[in-house]
Amino acid sequence: MISTTALGTTGPNVSRLGLGAMGMSGMYGKTDDAESVATIHAALDAGIDLVDTGDFYGSGHNESLIGKALAGRRREDVTLSVKFGGLRGPGGTWAGVDTRPESIRNFLAYSLQRLGVDYIDIYRPARLDPDVPIEDTVGTIGELVEAGYVRHIGLSEMGPETLRRAAAVRPIVDLQIEYSLVSRGIEAEILPLCRELGIGVTAYGVLSRGLLSDSLRTDQTLAADDFRAHSPRFQGENLRQNLTLVDSLAAVAAQHGVSVAQLAIAWVLAQGDDIVPVVGARTVARLEETLGALDVHLGAGDLAAIAAAVPDTAVAGERYAPAQMAQLDSERVGVGR
């Protein structure tokens, strides 16, 4: 079975790997609900107990899918992490963030219904709402903790000032934020602060949305409805430059007899027990590859070879388009990519 770790100093014990379900609701092209349910079941059976979603993924589809997969399972065997506040329009357009107290209660009621549960383990705003003080957002979730509808409070993509202000109101168990070999901006200020405050890190994007894998090395065609088709890192010369980094990483992976993805996940795991990679496997086959990363043990020499193959400033292109980057509180502190 998969080992576990404490999520921050006040959070629950969770598996060393989490399953991110966003890609099961169309963000990366066509999906298959039956395969998605099978993947969730396989993850739970393997010992992955942290499942992450957002109420706006697929405009509710993702939560309903997870609810279907969890039917008949013991509730206490699953740690559900839910992001809220993202507003969608018809066709999946992004309409900003809403974390007003009355909206939070409304979002939670719908999430509980779609997931088929009576409480959520970790509830977090998807982004900082510029119109609502973080103290009000965290305070409202705290009231829902007291009422029994939520167990723990998490945050997502927040910068240092916001983290400090939030932690002064209620215990924060984790910060969900992008972290990978090619997205290392949190190392300068955010990660040290999380450790100072006793806040765990649930790292998403550990494969940089598939860049750090073998998939794009053999097939660079992205469907129009694939998020990456509009992401700077996957465009033209940026992609060509980034794939040279992946080729260098592949050479290191070959020395270990593992895939590029397994090495990239293992690198994140090696950065500390307080960091839990949340990997977006969409099929049982990808999940099995992901689980193989747990058997990759990296020493100082291995980490040095990986650093030489993928320098932390070598990636071309930001992780989101400019309009989306501007909405990230975590990027307002000059931490870079």
Tab-separated table of C-alpha atoms in Angstrom:
chain	number	residue	atom	x	y	z
A	1	MET	CA	0.000	0.000	0.000
A	2	ILE	CA	0.997	3.630	-0.459
A	3	SER	CA	2.617	5.368	2.493
A	4	THR	CA	0.913	8.370	4.054
A	5	THR	CA	1.975	11.753	5.330
A	6	ALA	CA	0.420	14.473	7.462
A	7	LEU	CA	-1.034	17.340	5.483
A	8	GLY	CA	0.451	20.270	7.342
A	9	THR	CA	0.560	20.356	11.126
A	10	THR	CA	-3.236	20.460	11.550
A	11	GLY	CA	-4.486	18.365	8.644
A	12	PRO	CA	-5.321	14.721	8.067
A	13	ASN	CA	-2.958	11.950	7.030
A	14	VAL	CA	-3.210	11.389	3.295
A	15	SER	CA	-1.539	9.160	0.734
A	16	ARG	CA	1.794	10.370	-0.673
A	17	LEU	CA	0.098	10.706	-4.047
A	18	GLY	CA	-3.258	12.306	-4.761
A	19	LEU	CA	-5.551	11.893	-7.749
A	20	GLY	CA	-6.566	15.072	-9.566
A	21	ALA	CA	-9.831	14.578	-11.418
A	22	MET	CA	-10.021	17.768	-13.512
A	23	GLY	CA	-8.928	16.086	-16.735
A	24	MET	CA	-11.839	13.665	-16.476
A	25	SER	CA	-14.207	16.485	-17.398
A	26	GLY	CA	-12.898	17.585	-20.749
A	27	MET	CA	-10.081	20.034	-20.020
A	28	TYR	CA	-7.688	18.020	-22.172
A	29	GLY	CA	-10.054	16.842	-24.878
A	30	LYS	CA	-12.387	13.880	-25.126
A	31	THR	CA	-13.031	11.819	-22.011
A	32	ASP	CA	-14.728	8.538	-21.146
A	33	ASP	CA	-16.815	8.452	-17.972
A	34	ALA	CA	-16.590	4.677	-17.626
A	35	GLU	CA	-12.797	4.785	-17.865
A	36	SER	CA	-12.707	7.698	-15.434
A	37	VAL	CA	-14.747	5.786	-12.844
A	38	ALA	CA	-12.521	2.742	-13.335
A	39	THR	CA	-9.466	4.944	-12.770
A	40	ILE	CA	-10.877	6.391	-9.548
A	41	HIS	CA	-11.682	2.892	-8.325
A	42	ALA	CA	-8.185	1.670	-9.210
A	43	ALA	CA	-6.633	4.617	-7.377
A	44	LEU	CA	-8.659	3.946	-4.230
A	45	ASP	CA	-7.863	0.240	-4.388
A	46	ALA	CA	-4.151	1.049	-4.686
A	47	GLY	CA	-4.257	3.193	-1.553
A	48	ILE	CA	-4.625	6.691	-2.990
A	49	ASP	CA	-7.134	8.315	-0.668
A	50	LEU	CA	-6.816	12.008	-1.652
A	51	VAL	CA	-9.128	12.933	-4.530
A	52	ASP	CA	-9.129	16.520	-5.749
A	53	THR	CA	-11.817	18.301	-7.756
A	54	GLY	CA	-13.441	21.684	-8.302
A	55	ASP	CA	-17.136	22.469	-8.408
A	56	PHE	CA	-16.576	24.308	-11.714
A	57	TYR	CA	-14.762	21.436	-13.463
A	58	GLY	CA	-17.087	20.564	-16.294
A	59	SER	CA	-19.648	22.880	-14.659
A	60	GLY	CA	-20.429	20.258	-12.027
A	61	HIS	CA	-19.766	17.181	-14.169
A	62	ASN	CA	-16.584	16.312	-12.293
A	63	GLU	CA	-18.231	16.243	-8.887
A	64	SER	CA	-21.112	14.145	-10.216
A	65	LEU	CA	-18.616	11.728	-11.758
A	66	ILE	CA	-16.734	11.381	-8.467
A	67	GLY	CA	-20.026	10.942	-6.633
A	68	LYS	CA	-20.860	8.061	-8.953
A	69	ALA	CA	-17.440	6.489	-8.407
A	70	LEU	CA	-17.705	6.774	-4.624
A	71	ALA	CA	-21.175	5.243	-4.386
A	72	GLY	CA	-20.925	2.134	-2.246
A	73	ARG	CA	-17.466	3.061	-0.939
A	74	ARG	CA	-16.788	3.834	2.707
A	75	ARG	CA	-16.852	7.604	3.080
A	76	GLU	CA	-14.066	7.632	5.662
A	77	ASP	CA	-11.679	5.959	3.194
A	78	VAL	CA	-11.623	9.037	0.941
A	79	THR	CA	-10.259	12.528	1.564
A	80	LEU	CA	-12.184	14.846	-0.737
A	81	SER	CA	-10.528	18.141	-1.650
A	82	VAL	CA	-12.873	20.610	-3.365
A	83	LYS	CA	-12.158	24.018	-4.884
A	84	PHE	CA	-15.009	26.486	-5.159
A	85	GLY	CA	-15.657	29.977	-6.427
A	86	GLY	CA	-14.782	29.637	-10.097
A	87	LEU	CA	-17.585	31.025	-12.243
A	88	ARG	CA	-18.432	29.465	-15.605
A	89	GLY	CA	-20.602	30.644	-18.451
A	90	PRO	CA	-22.240	28.555	-21.198
A	91	GLY	CA	-19.593	26.851	-23.268
A	92	GLY	CA	-17.184	26.752	-20.332
A	93	THR	CA	-16.130	30.398	-20.449
A	94	TRP	CA	-14.377	31.727	-17.336
A	95	ALA	CA	-16.256	34.507	-15.526
A	96	GLY	CA	-14.043	35.201	-12.528
A	97	VAL	CA	-14.211	34.199	-8.876
A	98	ASP	CA	-16.896	34.687	-6.238
A	99	THR	CA	-16.137	33.958	-2.573
A	100	ARG	CA	-18.803	36.048	-0.884
A	101	PRO	CA	-20.107	34.286	2.245
A	102	GLU	CA	-23.561	33.659	0.778
A	103	SER	CA	-21.988	32.271	-2.395
A	104	ILE	CA	-19.723	29.905	-0.461
A	105	ARG	CA	-22.695	28.383	1.332
A	106	ASN	CA	-24.527	28.023	-1.973
A	107	PHE	CA	-21.545	26.395	-3.696
A	108	LEU	CA	-21.098	23.972	-0.802
A	109	ALA	CA	-24.740	22.880	-0.867
A	110	TYR	CA	-24.467	21.961	-4.542
A	111	SER	CA	-21.130	20.176	-4.060
A	112	LEU	CA	-22.497	18.018	-1.261
A	113	GLN	CA	-25.431	17.055	-3.460
A	114	ARG	CA	-23.355	16.203	-6.524
A	115	LEU	CA	-20.735	14.286	-4.559
A	116	GLY	CA	-23.368	12.423	-2.560
A	117	VAL	CA	-21.682	13.140	0.782
A	118	ASP	CA	-22.601	15.053	3.926
A	119	TYR	CA	-19.229	16.706	4.475
A	120	ILE	CA	-16.140	17.720	2.505
A	121	ASP	CA	-12.702	17.025	3.933
A	122	ILE	CA	-10.819	20.037	2.544
A	123	TYR	CA	-12.661	23.041	1.117
A	124	ARG	CA	-10.750	25.819	-0.596
A	125	PRO	CA	-11.325	28.903	-2.758
A	126	ALA	CA	-10.032	28.256	-6.255
A	127	ARG	CA	-8.439	31.696	-6.464
A	128	LEU	CA	-8.279	34.881	-4.414
A	129	ASP	CA	-11.404	36.976	-4.902
A	130	PRO	CA	-10.159	40.578	-5.299
A	131	ASP	CA	-13.453	41.879	-3.944
A	132	VAL	CA	-13.594	39.804	-0.756
A	133	PRO	CA	-11.004	39.944	2.063
A	134	ILE	CA	-9.396	36.565	2.596
A	135	GLU	CA	-10.336	36.854	6.269
A	136	ASP	CA	-14.025	36.818	5.303
A	137	THR	CA	-13.567	33.829	3.003
A	138	VAL	CA	-11.657	31.785	5.572
A	139	GLY	CA	-13.991	32.878	8.343
A	140	THR	CA	-17.020	31.643	6.427
A	141	ILE	CA	-15.416	28.268	5.754
A	142	GLY	CA	-14.554	28.134	9.452
A	143	GLU	CA	-18.241	28.499	10.278
A	144	LEU	CA	-18.954	25.570	7.959
A	145	VAL	CA	-16.295	23.569	9.804
A	146	GLU	CA	-18.062	24.303	13.070
A	147	ALA	CA	-21.360	23.237	11.505
A	148	GLY	CA	-19.854	19.893	10.426
A	149	TYR	CA	-20.109	20.392	6.672
A	150	VAL	CA	-16.345	20.854	6.196
A	151	ARG	CA	-13.441	19.232	8.048
A	152	HIS	CA	-10.456	21.384	7.032
A	153	ILE	CA	-9.629	24.632	5.228
A	154	GLY	CA	-7.252	24.784	2.287
A	155	LEU	CA	-6.109	27.492	-0.109
A	156	SER	CA	-5.107	27.561	-3.758
A	157	GLU	CA	-2.561	29.715	-5.604
A	158	MET	CA	-2.198	32.258	-2.795
A	159	GLY	CA	0.796	34.517	-2.217
A	160	PRO	CA	2.732	35.063	1.033
A	161	GLU	CA	0.737	38.026	2.373
A	162	THR	CA	-2.552	36.232	1.793
A	163	LEU	CA	-1.225	33.055	3.417
A	164	ARG	CA	-0.236	34.930	6.558
A	165	ARG	CA	-3.560	36.731	6.793
A	166	ALA	CA	-5.544	33.537	6.260
A	167	ALA	CA	-3.531	31.539	8.780
A	168	ALA	CA	-4.151	34.244	11.389
A	169	VAL	CA	-7.902	33.537	11.147
A	170	ARG	CA	-8.130	29.744	11.060
A	171	PRO	CA	-5.759	26.764	10.702
A	172	ILE	CA	-4.892	26.185	7.036
A	173	VAL	CA	-3.975	22.594	6.263
A	174	ASP	CA	-2.567	22.976	2.764
A	175	LEU	CA	-1.876	25.240	-0.161
A	176	GLN	CA	-2.662	23.779	-3.552
A	177	ILE	CA	-0.281	25.261	-6.094
A	178	GLU	CA	1.544	24.312	-9.270
A	179	TYR	CA	4.963	22.821	-8.631
A	180	SER	CA	7.152	20.812	-10.965
A	181	LEU	CA	10.631	20.687	-12.426
A	182	VAL	CA	9.631	23.514	-14.765
A	183	SER	CA	7.377	25.472	-12.369
A	184	ARG	CA	9.551	26.160	-9.346
A	185	GLY	CA	8.585	29.681	-8.370
A	186	ILE	CA	7.251	28.605	-4.963
A	187	GLU	CA	10.740	27.673	-3.803
A	188	ALA	CA	11.807	31.295	-3.287
A	189	GLU	CA	9.232	32.453	-0.767
A	190	ILE	CA	5.966	30.547	-0.743
A	191	LEU	CA	7.275	27.078	0.149
A	192	PRO	CA	9.478	28.333	3.021
A	193	LEU	CA	6.525	30.304	4.387
A	194	CYS	CA	4.248	27.265	4.211
A	195	ARG	CA	6.800	25.358	6.237
A	196	GLU	CA	7.055	28.191	8.744
A	197	LEU	CA	3.271	28.285	9.163
A	198	GLY	CA	2.802	24.498	9.225
A	199	ILE	CA	0.869	24.463	5.949
A	200	GLY	CA	1.278	21.452	3.669
A	201	VAL	CA	1.556	21.682	-0.104
A	202	THR	CA	-0.576	19.715	-2.521
A	203	ALA	CA	1.262	20.145	-5.804
A	204	TYR	CA	-0.652	20.065	-9.050
A	205	GLY	CA	0.829	20.285	-12.534
A	206	VAL	CA	3.727	18.024	-11.526
A	207	LEU	CA	3.940	16.900	-15.145
A	208	SER	CA	3.361	20.456	-16.402
A	209	ARG	CA	0.111	19.293	-18.011
A	210	GLY	CA	1.748	16.409	-19.831
A	211	LEU	CA	4.829	18.289	-21.010
A	212	LEU	CA	7.025	16.250	-18.655
A	213	SER	CA	6.020	12.924	-20.137
A	214	ASP	CA	6.531	10.925	-23.296
A	215	SER	CA	3.158	11.837	-24.806
A	216	LEU	CA	4.068	15.093	-26.561
A	217	ARG	CA	7.418	13.785	-27.737
A	218	THR	CA	5.570	11.485	-30.122
A	219	ASP	CA	2.351	13.424	-30.787
A	220	GLN	CA	2.232	17.214	-30.717
A	221	THR	CA	-1.280	17.623	-32.119
A	222	LEU	CA	-3.625	19.197	-29.560
A	223	ALA	CA	-7.390	19.326	-30.027
A	224	ALA	CA	-9.066	22.735	-30.066
A	225	ASP	CA	-10.862	21.914	-26.803
A	226	ASP	CA	-7.594	20.944	-25.105
A	227	PHE	CA	-6.525	23.551	-22.529
A	228	ARG	CA	-2.930	23.236	-23.696
A	229	ALA	CA	-3.772	24.408	-27.200
A	230	HIS	CA	-4.022	27.903	-25.707
A	231	SER	CA	-1.200	27.648	-23.148
A	232	PRO	CA	2.042	29.549	-23.868
A	233	ARG	CA	4.272	26.581	-23.030
A	234	PHE	CA	2.713	24.512	-25.783
A	235	GLN	CA	2.946	27.054	-28.585
A	236	GLY	CA	5.363	27.063	-31.529
A	237	GLU	CA	8.975	27.757	-30.632
A	238	ASN	CA	8.199	27.528	-26.897
A	239	LEU	CA	7.091	23.931	-27.312
A	240	ARG	CA	10.072	23.039	-29.475
A	241	GLN	CA	12.456	24.456	-26.881
A	242	ASN	CA	10.645	22.746	-24.025
A	243	LEU	CA	10.715	19.383	-25.744
A	244	THR	CA	14.521	19.582	-25.838
A	245	LEU	CA	14.382	19.734	-22.037
A	246	VAL	CA	12.124	16.706	-22.006
A	247	ASP	CA	14.586	14.841	-24.236
A	248	SER	CA	17.356	15.604	-21.740
A	249	LEU	CA	15.156	14.394	-18.885
A	250	ALA	CA	14.329	11.259	-20.860
A	251	ALA	CA	18.021	10.400	-20.996
A	252	VAL	CA	18.200	10.528	-17.189
A	253	ALA	CA	14.983	8.520	-16.901
A	254	ALA	CA	16.403	5.834	-19.186
A	255	GLN	CA	19.340	5.397	-16.812
A	256	HIS	CA	16.830	4.545	-14.073
A	257	GLY	CA	14.685	2.378	-16.335
A	258	VAL	CA	11.612	4.569	-15.768
A	259	SER	CA	9.444	6.888	-17.842
A	260	VAL	CA	9.856	10.645	-18.016
A	261	ALA	CA	6.612	11.077	-16.078
A	262	GLN	CA	7.718	8.726	-13.311
A	263	LEU	CA	10.991	10.600	-12.901
A	264	ALA	CA	9.216	13.976	-12.827
A	265	ILE	CA	6.800	12.765	-10.136
A	266	ALA	CA	9.628	11.191	-8.154
A	267	TRP	CA	11.486	14.519	-8.234
A	268	VAL	CA	8.512	16.286	-6.590
A	269	LEU	CA	8.198	13.516	-4.012
A	270	ALA	CA	11.886	13.975	-3.185
A	271	GLN	CA	11.385	17.644	-2.309
A	272	GLY	CA	9.835	16.837	1.072
A	273	ASP	CA	7.263	14.733	2.893
A	274	ASP	CA	5.155	17.868	3.324
A	275	ILE	CA	4.571	18.011	-0.449
A	276	VAL	CA	1.912	15.714	-1.924
A	277	PRO	CA	1.827	15.494	-5.736
A	278	VAL	CA	-1.707	15.474	-7.121
A	279	VAL	CA	-1.467	13.719	-10.475
A	280	GLY	CA	-4.190	13.926	-13.102
A	281	ALA	CA	-4.281	10.357	-14.422
A	282	ARG	CA	-7.335	9.881	-16.661
A	283	THR	CA	-6.958	6.189	-17.451
A	284	VAL	CA	-6.059	3.067	-15.532
A	285	ALA	CA	-2.896	2.705	-17.634
A	286	ARG	CA	-1.735	6.231	-16.755
A	287	LEU	CA	-2.537	5.603	-13.106
A	288	GLU	CA	-0.365	2.486	-13.112
A	289	GLU	CA	2.492	4.513	-14.593
A	290	THR	CA	1.978	7.148	-11.905
A	291	LEU	CA	2.118	4.575	-9.110
A	292	GLY	CA	5.471	3.412	-10.441
A	293	ALA	CA	6.974	6.742	-9.376
A	294	LEU	CA	6.709	5.625	-5.755
A	295	ASP	CA	9.389	3.028	-6.422
A	296	VAL	CA	11.864	5.592	-7.787
A	297	HIS	CA	14.297	6.681	-5.084
A	298	LEU	CA	16.537	9.615	-5.930
A	299	GLY	CA	19.829	10.358	-4.223
A	300	ALA	CA	21.837	13.568	-4.289
A	301	GLY	CA	23.617	12.522	-7.472
A	302	ASP	CA	20.344	11.749	-9.200
A	303	LEU	CA	18.861	15.106	-8.219
A	304	ALA	CA	21.966	16.870	-9.525
A	305	ALA	CA	21.671	15.058	-12.868
A	306	ILE	CA	18.005	16.048	-13.134
A	307	ALA	CA	18.845	19.674	-12.308
A	308	ALA	CA	21.490	19.686	-15.029
A	309	ALA	CA	19.067	18.207	-17.561
A	310	VAL	CA	16.266	20.648	-16.709
A	311	PRO	CA	17.619	23.944	-15.310
A	312	ASP	CA	14.967	25.704	-13.240
A	313	THR	CA	14.905	28.777	-15.528
A	314	ALA	CA	15.095	27.002	-18.892
A	315	VAL	CA	11.384	26.482	-19.602
A	316	ALA	CA	9.918	28.682	-22.334
A	317	GLY	CA	6.504	30.299	-21.816
A	318	GLU	CA	4.391	30.953	-18.756
A	319	ARG	CA	2.142	28.286	-17.274
A	320	TYR	CA	-1.037	30.218	-18.133
A	321	ALA	CA	-2.045	32.840	-20.675
A	322	PRO	CA	-1.513	36.467	-19.504
A	323	ALA	CA	-5.139	37.054	-18.461
A	324	GLN	CA	-5.078	33.962	-16.247
A	325	MET	CA	-1.657	34.746	-14.823
A	326	ALA	CA	-2.983	38.135	-13.723
A	327	GLN	CA	-5.584	36.390	-11.562
A	328	LEU	CA	-3.006	34.386	-9.587
A	329	ASP	CA	-2.263	35.884	-6.199
A	330	SER	CA	0.754	33.562	-6.028
A	331	GLU	CA	2.323	35.325	-9.009
A	332	ARG	CA	2.074	38.843	-7.591
A	333	VAL	CA	5.225	38.492	-5.514
A	334	GLY	CA	7.733	38.233	-8.339
A	335	VAL	CA	8.311	34.525	-7.809
A	336	GLY	CA	8.521	33.896	-11.556
A	337	ARG	CA	7.478	30.685	-13.223
